[in-house]
Every structure is written in structure tokens, then in C-alpha cells.
Amino acid sequence: MPSEAFDQLRDALETAQGMAPVKSAVKEFAGQLGFDWFAYLSVCGPEIDTFSTYPRAWQGHYINKKYAIIDPVVQEARRTERCFAWSERDLGRKLSPDQVRFLGEAGDHGIASGISVPVSAGFGRTVLFTLASSDRCDNCLVDCPFLAASVASHVDVYARRWMLEPMPAIAVKLSPRERLCLSWMAKGKRMSEIAQIIGSKVRTVEYHLQNARRKLDATNVTHAVALAVRQQLI
């Protein structure tokens, strides 16, 4: 069953034209294996790309609380290169009080257990593909580690293909100074160097960069630069 579902997923990803069909294909794959949700997470230093079908309330709560820092599933993924099953019972022996609270809050949103597949990508990037359930899950992929890695790798390739596609420049309106400061940051300049180049003060450069970060809904200035490039704003 997992291999047949993967064949269908692979074909659907190959013909996908955008993120919506990619998400739909992965959602169908998760359902075929008896899971309620899926989550994709790509982490490279401070930059995080993610999409999932988790309940919207949980997605917002997770991001606002910066739970990627304490998420025991993410931490377990960093310790192992193999697919693993998880639940509060599976992870309970190793959890801190904050992590116990985290799993309790996830349970309040219906998320009880799952299977996660970590994949090491280039330039220090780590990918984590997760299938999750409101009940005790079937460990089908855990018994097929090579298939699990292939699934996660395919989802990563096609997710990044469309996530990195240029987005319309009208998505966000940056001021000329914000675009200028981001452009110099993209060229590797520090804030002190940018201030000297544009004849301004460092705190003014920081002000423009932070304004741009907020407009782009970025986690930090580095992330803001990446989003501005992706959206062809600079």
C-alpha cells in the first residue's frame, strides 16, 4: 500500500503546476496511508520554510510561540537520520516540562501521534516530513526506511521548486529606502557599511530593514532579504 500510494504521489508531483497542487497531492497521499495531516519543514540556520495541513489554529500557535525551538519531534529528527514514529508515550522519557506542555497543547488540537522522516539536504539544510494522526498511527513507513526517505525527498524537491518560484512583486509594497537597504544586504553588506554607502545613520538603516521585515512577515532580516529576492522586489 505505501509503495502504491507513493507511485501516485510521484506522478501527481511531476505534473503539479504550483504549490496548491503539490499540497493537494501530499494531502491525498497522507489520507491514503490513514493519516489526518502532513507537515513539511525545511530548516537552514535561522531560515525556516514550512507548509502543512494542520489545523490553522495550531499552525498560528506553533509559529507565534516559536515552538520549532522546543518541538521534541524536530529535536529527535536532528539526532537521527531514520524515519521514526512518535507520540507522547514514545517521547515521554526524554521530555522537558516545556515539551510535555507542547505535546499537551498539540493534543488539544487533535494531534496525537505521527511518523517523521528527516532528510539531510545541501548547505546544512535539514528537511522534516511528517504525517500525523488524531489517533494511534500505523507505522507503515517506519518499516520501509528507504521508501520513507524517497517520499520526503520528492516532497522537498517539488515543494522547493514552487516555493522558490518568483512571486508577484505587487504582493508587498516596500519604500525606496527599504528596497535599497535590502539590496545592499543581499550583496553581503553590514548595516554599518550600508549606512556609510547611503549617507545615513546605522539606526536609520536598521529602521528601514525592520520595517521591510515586518511588511514581508519575515522571521529576521536574512529571511526578509530571501523573500524580497523571491518576490522580485529587489
CSV table of C-alpha atoms in Angstrom, one decimal:
chain,number,residue,atom,x,y,z
A,1,MET,CA,0.0,0.0,0.0
A,2,PRO,CA,2.7,2.6,0.8
A,3,SER,CA,4.6,1.9,-2.4
A,4,GLU,CA,1.4,2.2,-4.5
A,5,ALA,CA,0.4,5.5,-2.8
A,6,PHE,CA,4.0,6.7,-3.4
A,7,ASP,CA,3.7,5.9,-7.1
A,8,GLN,CA,0.6,8.0,-7.3
A,9,LEU,CA,2.2,10.8,-5.3
A,10,ARG,CA,5.2,10.9,-7.6
A,11,ASP,CA,3.1,11.2,-10.7
A,12,ALA,CA,1.0,13.9,-9.1
A,13,LEU,CA,4.1,15.9,-8.1
A,14,GLU,CA,5.6,15.5,-11.5
A,15,THR,CA,2.6,17.2,-13.2
A,16,ALA,CA,1.9,19.8,-10.4
A,17,GLN,CA,1.9,23.4,-11.6
A,18,GLY,CA,2.2,25.4,-8.4
A,19,MET,CA,2.1,24.9,-4.6
A,20,ALA,CA,-1.6,24.2,-4.4
A,21,PRO,CA,-1.4,21.0,-6.5
A,22,VAL,CA,1.7,19.9,-4.6
A,23,LYS,CA,-0.1,20.4,-1.3
A,24,SER,CA,-3.2,18.6,-2.6
A,25,ALA,CA,-1.1,15.6,-3.8
A,26,VAL,CA,0.7,15.2,-0.5
A,27,LYS,CA,-2.6,15.6,1.4
A,28,GLU,CA,-4.1,12.8,-0.6
A,29,PHE,CA,-1.0,10.6,0.0
A,30,ALA,CA,-1.4,11.2,3.8
A,31,GLY,CA,-5.0,10.2,3.6
A,32,GLN,CA,-4.3,7.0,1.7
A,33,LEU,CA,-2.0,5.9,4.5
A,34,GLY,CA,-4.6,6.7,7.1
A,35,PHE,CA,-3.2,10.0,8.4
A,36,ASP,CA,-5.2,13.2,9.1
A,37,TRP,CA,-2.4,15.7,8.4
A,38,PHE,CA,1.0,16.3,6.9
A,39,ALA,CA,3.7,18.8,7.6
A,40,TYR,CA,6.8,19.9,5.7
A,41,LEU,CA,9.6,21.7,7.4
A,42,SER,CA,12.9,23.0,5.8
A,43,VAL,CA,15.4,24.5,8.2
A,44,CYS,CA,18.7,26.2,7.3
A,45,GLY,CA,20.1,28.3,10.1
A,46,PRO,CA,17.5,30.8,11.1
A,47,GLU,CA,15.6,30.4,7.9
A,48,ILE,CA,12.5,28.2,8.0
A,49,ASP,CA,10.2,27.2,5.2
A,50,THR,CA,7.1,25.3,6.1
A,51,PHE,CA,3.6,24.3,4.9
A,52,SER,CA,1.1,21.8,6.4
A,53,THR,CA,-2.5,20.8,6.7
A,54,TYR,CA,-2.5,21.0,10.5
A,55,PRO,CA,-5.5,22.9,12.0
A,56,ARG,CA,-5.0,26.7,11.3
A,57,ALA,CA,-5.2,27.5,15.0
A,58,TRP,CA,-2.3,25.1,15.8
A,59,GLN,CA,-0.2,26.5,12.9
A,60,GLY,CA,-0.6,30.0,14.1
A,61,HIS,CA,0.0,29.0,17.8
A,62,TYR,CA,3.1,27.0,16.8
A,63,ILE,CA,4.7,29.9,14.8
A,64,ASN,CA,3.7,32.6,17.4
A,65,LYS,CA,5.2,30.6,20.2
A,66,LYS,CA,8.3,29.7,18.2
A,67,TYR,CA,7.8,26.1,19.0
A,68,ALA,CA,10.3,24.8,16.4
A,69,ILE,CA,12.9,25.5,19.1
A,70,ILE,CA,11.5,23.1,21.6
A,71,ASP,CA,9.5,20.7,19.4
A,72,PRO,CA,10.6,17.2,20.5
A,73,VAL,CA,9.9,15.8,17.1
A,74,VAL,CA,12.2,18.3,15.5
A,75,GLN,CA,14.9,17.6,18.1
A,76,GLU,CA,14.6,13.9,17.6
A,77,ALA,CA,14.9,14.4,13.8
A,78,ARG,CA,18.2,16.2,14.4
A,79,ARG,CA,19.5,13.2,16.4
A,80,THR,CA,18.6,10.5,13.8
A,81,GLU,CA,18.7,10.1,10.1
A,82,ARG,CA,16.0,7.4,10.1
A,83,CYS,CA,12.2,7.6,9.9
A,84,PHE,CA,10.6,7.4,13.4
A,85,ALA,CA,7.2,7.1,15.0
A,86,TRP,CA,6.3,9.5,17.8
A,87,SER,CA,3.6,10.1,20.4
A,88,GLU,CA,3.7,11.4,23.9
A,89,ARG,CA,4.2,7.8,25.1
A,90,ASP,CA,7.1,7.3,22.7
A,91,LEU,CA,8.9,10.5,23.6
A,92,GLY,CA,7.8,10.8,27.2
A,93,ARG,CA,11.0,9.5,28.8
A,94,LYS,CA,13.1,12.3,27.2
A,95,LEU,CA,10.8,15.4,27.5
A,96,SER,CA,11.4,18.6,29.4
A,97,PRO,CA,8.4,20.2,31.2
A,98,ASP,CA,8.0,22.7,28.3
A,99,GLN,CA,8.0,19.8,25.8
A,100,VAL,CA,5.3,18.0,27.9
A,101,ARG,CA,3.2,21.1,27.7
A,102,PHE,CA,3.9,21.4,24.0
A,103,LEU,CA,2.6,17.9,23.3
A,104,GLY,CA,-0.4,18.5,25.6
A,105,GLU,CA,-1.3,21.6,23.5
A,106,ALA,CA,-0.8,19.7,20.3
A,107,GLY,CA,-3.2,17.1,21.7
A,108,ASP,CA,-5.7,19.8,22.5
A,109,HIS,CA,-5.7,20.5,18.7
A,110,GLY,CA,-6.2,16.8,18.0
A,111,ILE,CA,-2.6,15.9,17.1
A,112,ALA,CA,-1.8,12.7,19.0
A,113,SER,CA,0.9,10.8,17.1
A,114,GLY,CA,2.7,10.6,13.8
A,115,ILE,CA,5.7,9.5,11.7
A,116,SER,CA,8.5,11.8,10.8
A,117,VAL,CA,11.2,11.5,8.1
A,118,PRO,CA,14.3,13.6,8.5
A,119,VAL,CA,16.5,14.2,5.4
A,120,SER,CA,19.8,16.0,5.2
A,121,ALA,CA,20.0,18.4,2.3
A,122,GLY,CA,22.7,20.6,0.9
A,123,PHE,CA,24.4,23.6,2.6
A,124,GLY,CA,23.4,22.4,6.1
A,125,ARG,CA,19.7,22.3,5.3
A,126,THR,CA,17.5,19.8,7.2
A,127,VAL,CA,14.1,18.6,5.9
A,128,LEU,CA,11.5,17.1,8.1
A,129,PHE,CA,8.4,15.5,6.5
A,130,THR,CA,5.7,14.4,9.0
A,131,LEU,CA,2.5,12.5,8.7
A,132,ALA,CA,0.3,13.0,11.8
A,133,SER,CA,-2.9,11.5,13.2
A,134,SER,CA,-5.5,12.2,15.9
A,135,ASP,CA,-5.2,8.6,17.0
A,136,ARG,CA,-2.5,6.0,17.3
A,137,CYS,CA,-0.9,5.8,13.9
A,138,ASP,CA,0.1,2.9,11.6
A,139,ASN,CA,3.9,2.7,11.5
A,140,CYS,CA,3.9,1.6,7.8
A,141,LEU,CA,6.7,3.9,6.7
A,142,VAL,CA,8.9,3.2,9.7
A,143,ASP,CA,9.2,-0.4,8.4
A,144,CYS,CA,10.2,1.0,4.9
A,145,PRO,CA,13.0,3.5,5.6
A,146,PHE,CA,14.2,3.8,2.0
A,147,LEU,CA,10.7,4.4,0.8
A,148,ALA,CA,10.1,6.9,3.6
A,149,ALA,CA,13.3,8.8,2.5
A,150,SER,CA,12.2,8.8,-1.1
A,151,VAL,CA,8.8,10.2,-0.2
A,152,ALA,CA,10.4,13.0,1.9
A,153,SER,CA,13.0,13.8,-0.8
A,154,HIS,CA,10.3,14.0,-3.5
A,155,VAL,CA,8.1,16.3,-1.5
A,156,ASP,CA,11.2,18.5,-0.7
A,157,VAL,CA,12.2,18.8,-4.4
A,158,TYR,CA,8.8,19.8,-5.7
A,159,ALA,CA,8.0,22.0,-2.7
A,160,ARG,CA,11.2,24.0,-3.2
A,161,ARG,CA,10.6,24.1,-6.9
A,162,TRP,CA,7.4,26.0,-6.4
A,163,MET,CA,8.2,27.8,-3.2
A,164,LEU,CA,11.2,29.4,-4.9
A,165,GLU,CA,9.3,30.4,-7.9
A,166,PRO,CA,9.2,34.2,-8.2
A,167,MET,CA,6.1,35.7,-6.6
A,168,PRO,CA,4.3,38.7,-7.9
A,169,ALA,CA,6.0,42.0,-7.0
A,170,ILE,CA,2.7,43.5,-6.0
A,171,ALA,CA,2.4,41.2,-3.0
A,172,VAL,CA,4.3,43.7,-0.8
A,173,LYS,CA,5.0,47.4,-1.3
A,174,LEU,CA,8.4,48.5,0.0
A,175,SER,CA,9.6,52.0,0.2
A,176,PRO,CA,12.6,53.0,-2.0
A,177,ARG,CA,14.8,53.2,1.1
A,178,GLU,CA,13.7,49.7,2.3
A,179,ARG,CA,14.4,48.3,-1.1
A,180,LEU,CA,17.8,50.0,-1.2
A,181,CYS,CA,18.8,48.7,2.3
A,182,LEU,CA,17.6,45.1,1.4
A,183,SER,CA,19.5,45.2,-1.9
A,184,TRP,CA,22.8,46.1,-0.1
A,185,MET,CA,22.1,43.4,2.5
A,186,ALA,CA,21.7,40.9,-0.4
A,187,LYS,CA,25.2,41.9,-1.6
A,188,GLY,CA,26.6,40.9,1.8
A,189,LYS,CA,27.0,44.4,3.3
A,190,ARG,CA,26.7,45.0,7.0
A,191,MET,CA,24.4,47.7,8.4
A,192,SER,CA,27.4,50.0,9.2
A,193,GLU,CA,28.6,49.7,5.6
A,194,ILE,CA,25.2,50.4,4.2
A,195,ALA,CA,24.9,53.5,6.4
A,196,GLN,CA,28.2,54.8,5.0
A,197,ILE,CA,27.2,54.0,1.4
A,198,ILE,CA,23.8,55.7,1.5
A,199,GLY,CA,24.9,58.5,3.8
A,200,SER,CA,22.7,57.7,6.7
A,201,LYS,CA,23.0,56.5,10.3
A,202,VAL,CA,23.1,52.8,11.3
A,203,ARG,CA,19.9,53.1,13.4
A,204,THR,CA,18.1,54.5,10.3
A,205,VAL,CA,19.3,51.6,8.2
A,206,GLU,CA,18.1,49.2,10.9
A,207,TYR,CA,14.8,51.1,11.0
A,208,HIS,CA,14.2,50.5,7.2
A,209,LEU,CA,15.3,46.9,7.4
A,210,GLN,CA,13.0,46.1,10.3
A,211,ASN,CA,10.1,47.9,8.5
A,212,ALA,CA,10.8,45.7,5.5
A,213,ARG,CA,10.9,42.6,7.6
A,214,ARG,CA,7.5,43.3,9.1
A,215,LYS,CA,6.0,44.0,5.7
A,216,LEU,CA,7.3,40.7,4.4
A,217,ASP,CA,6.3,38.9,7.5
A,218,ALA,CA,9.8,37.5,7.8
A,219,THR,CA,11.4,36.0,10.9
A,220,ASN,CA,14.5,38.1,10.6
A,221,VAL,CA,16.4,40.4,8.2
A,222,THR,CA,18.1,37.5,6.4
A,223,HIS,CA,14.7,35.9,5.8
A,224,ALA,CA,13.4,39.3,4.6
A,225,VAL,CA,16.2,39.5,2.0
A,226,ALA,CA,15.4,36.0,0.8
A,227,LEU,CA,11.7,36.8,0.5
A,228,ALA,CA,12.3,40.1,-1.3
A,229,VAL,CA,14.5,38.3,-3.9
A,230,ARG,CA,11.9,35.6,-4.3
A,231,GLN,CA,9.2,38.1,-4.9
A,232,GLN,CA,11.4,40.2,-7.3
A,233,LEU,CA,11.1,43.2,-5.0
A,234,ILE,CA,14.9,43.8,-5.2
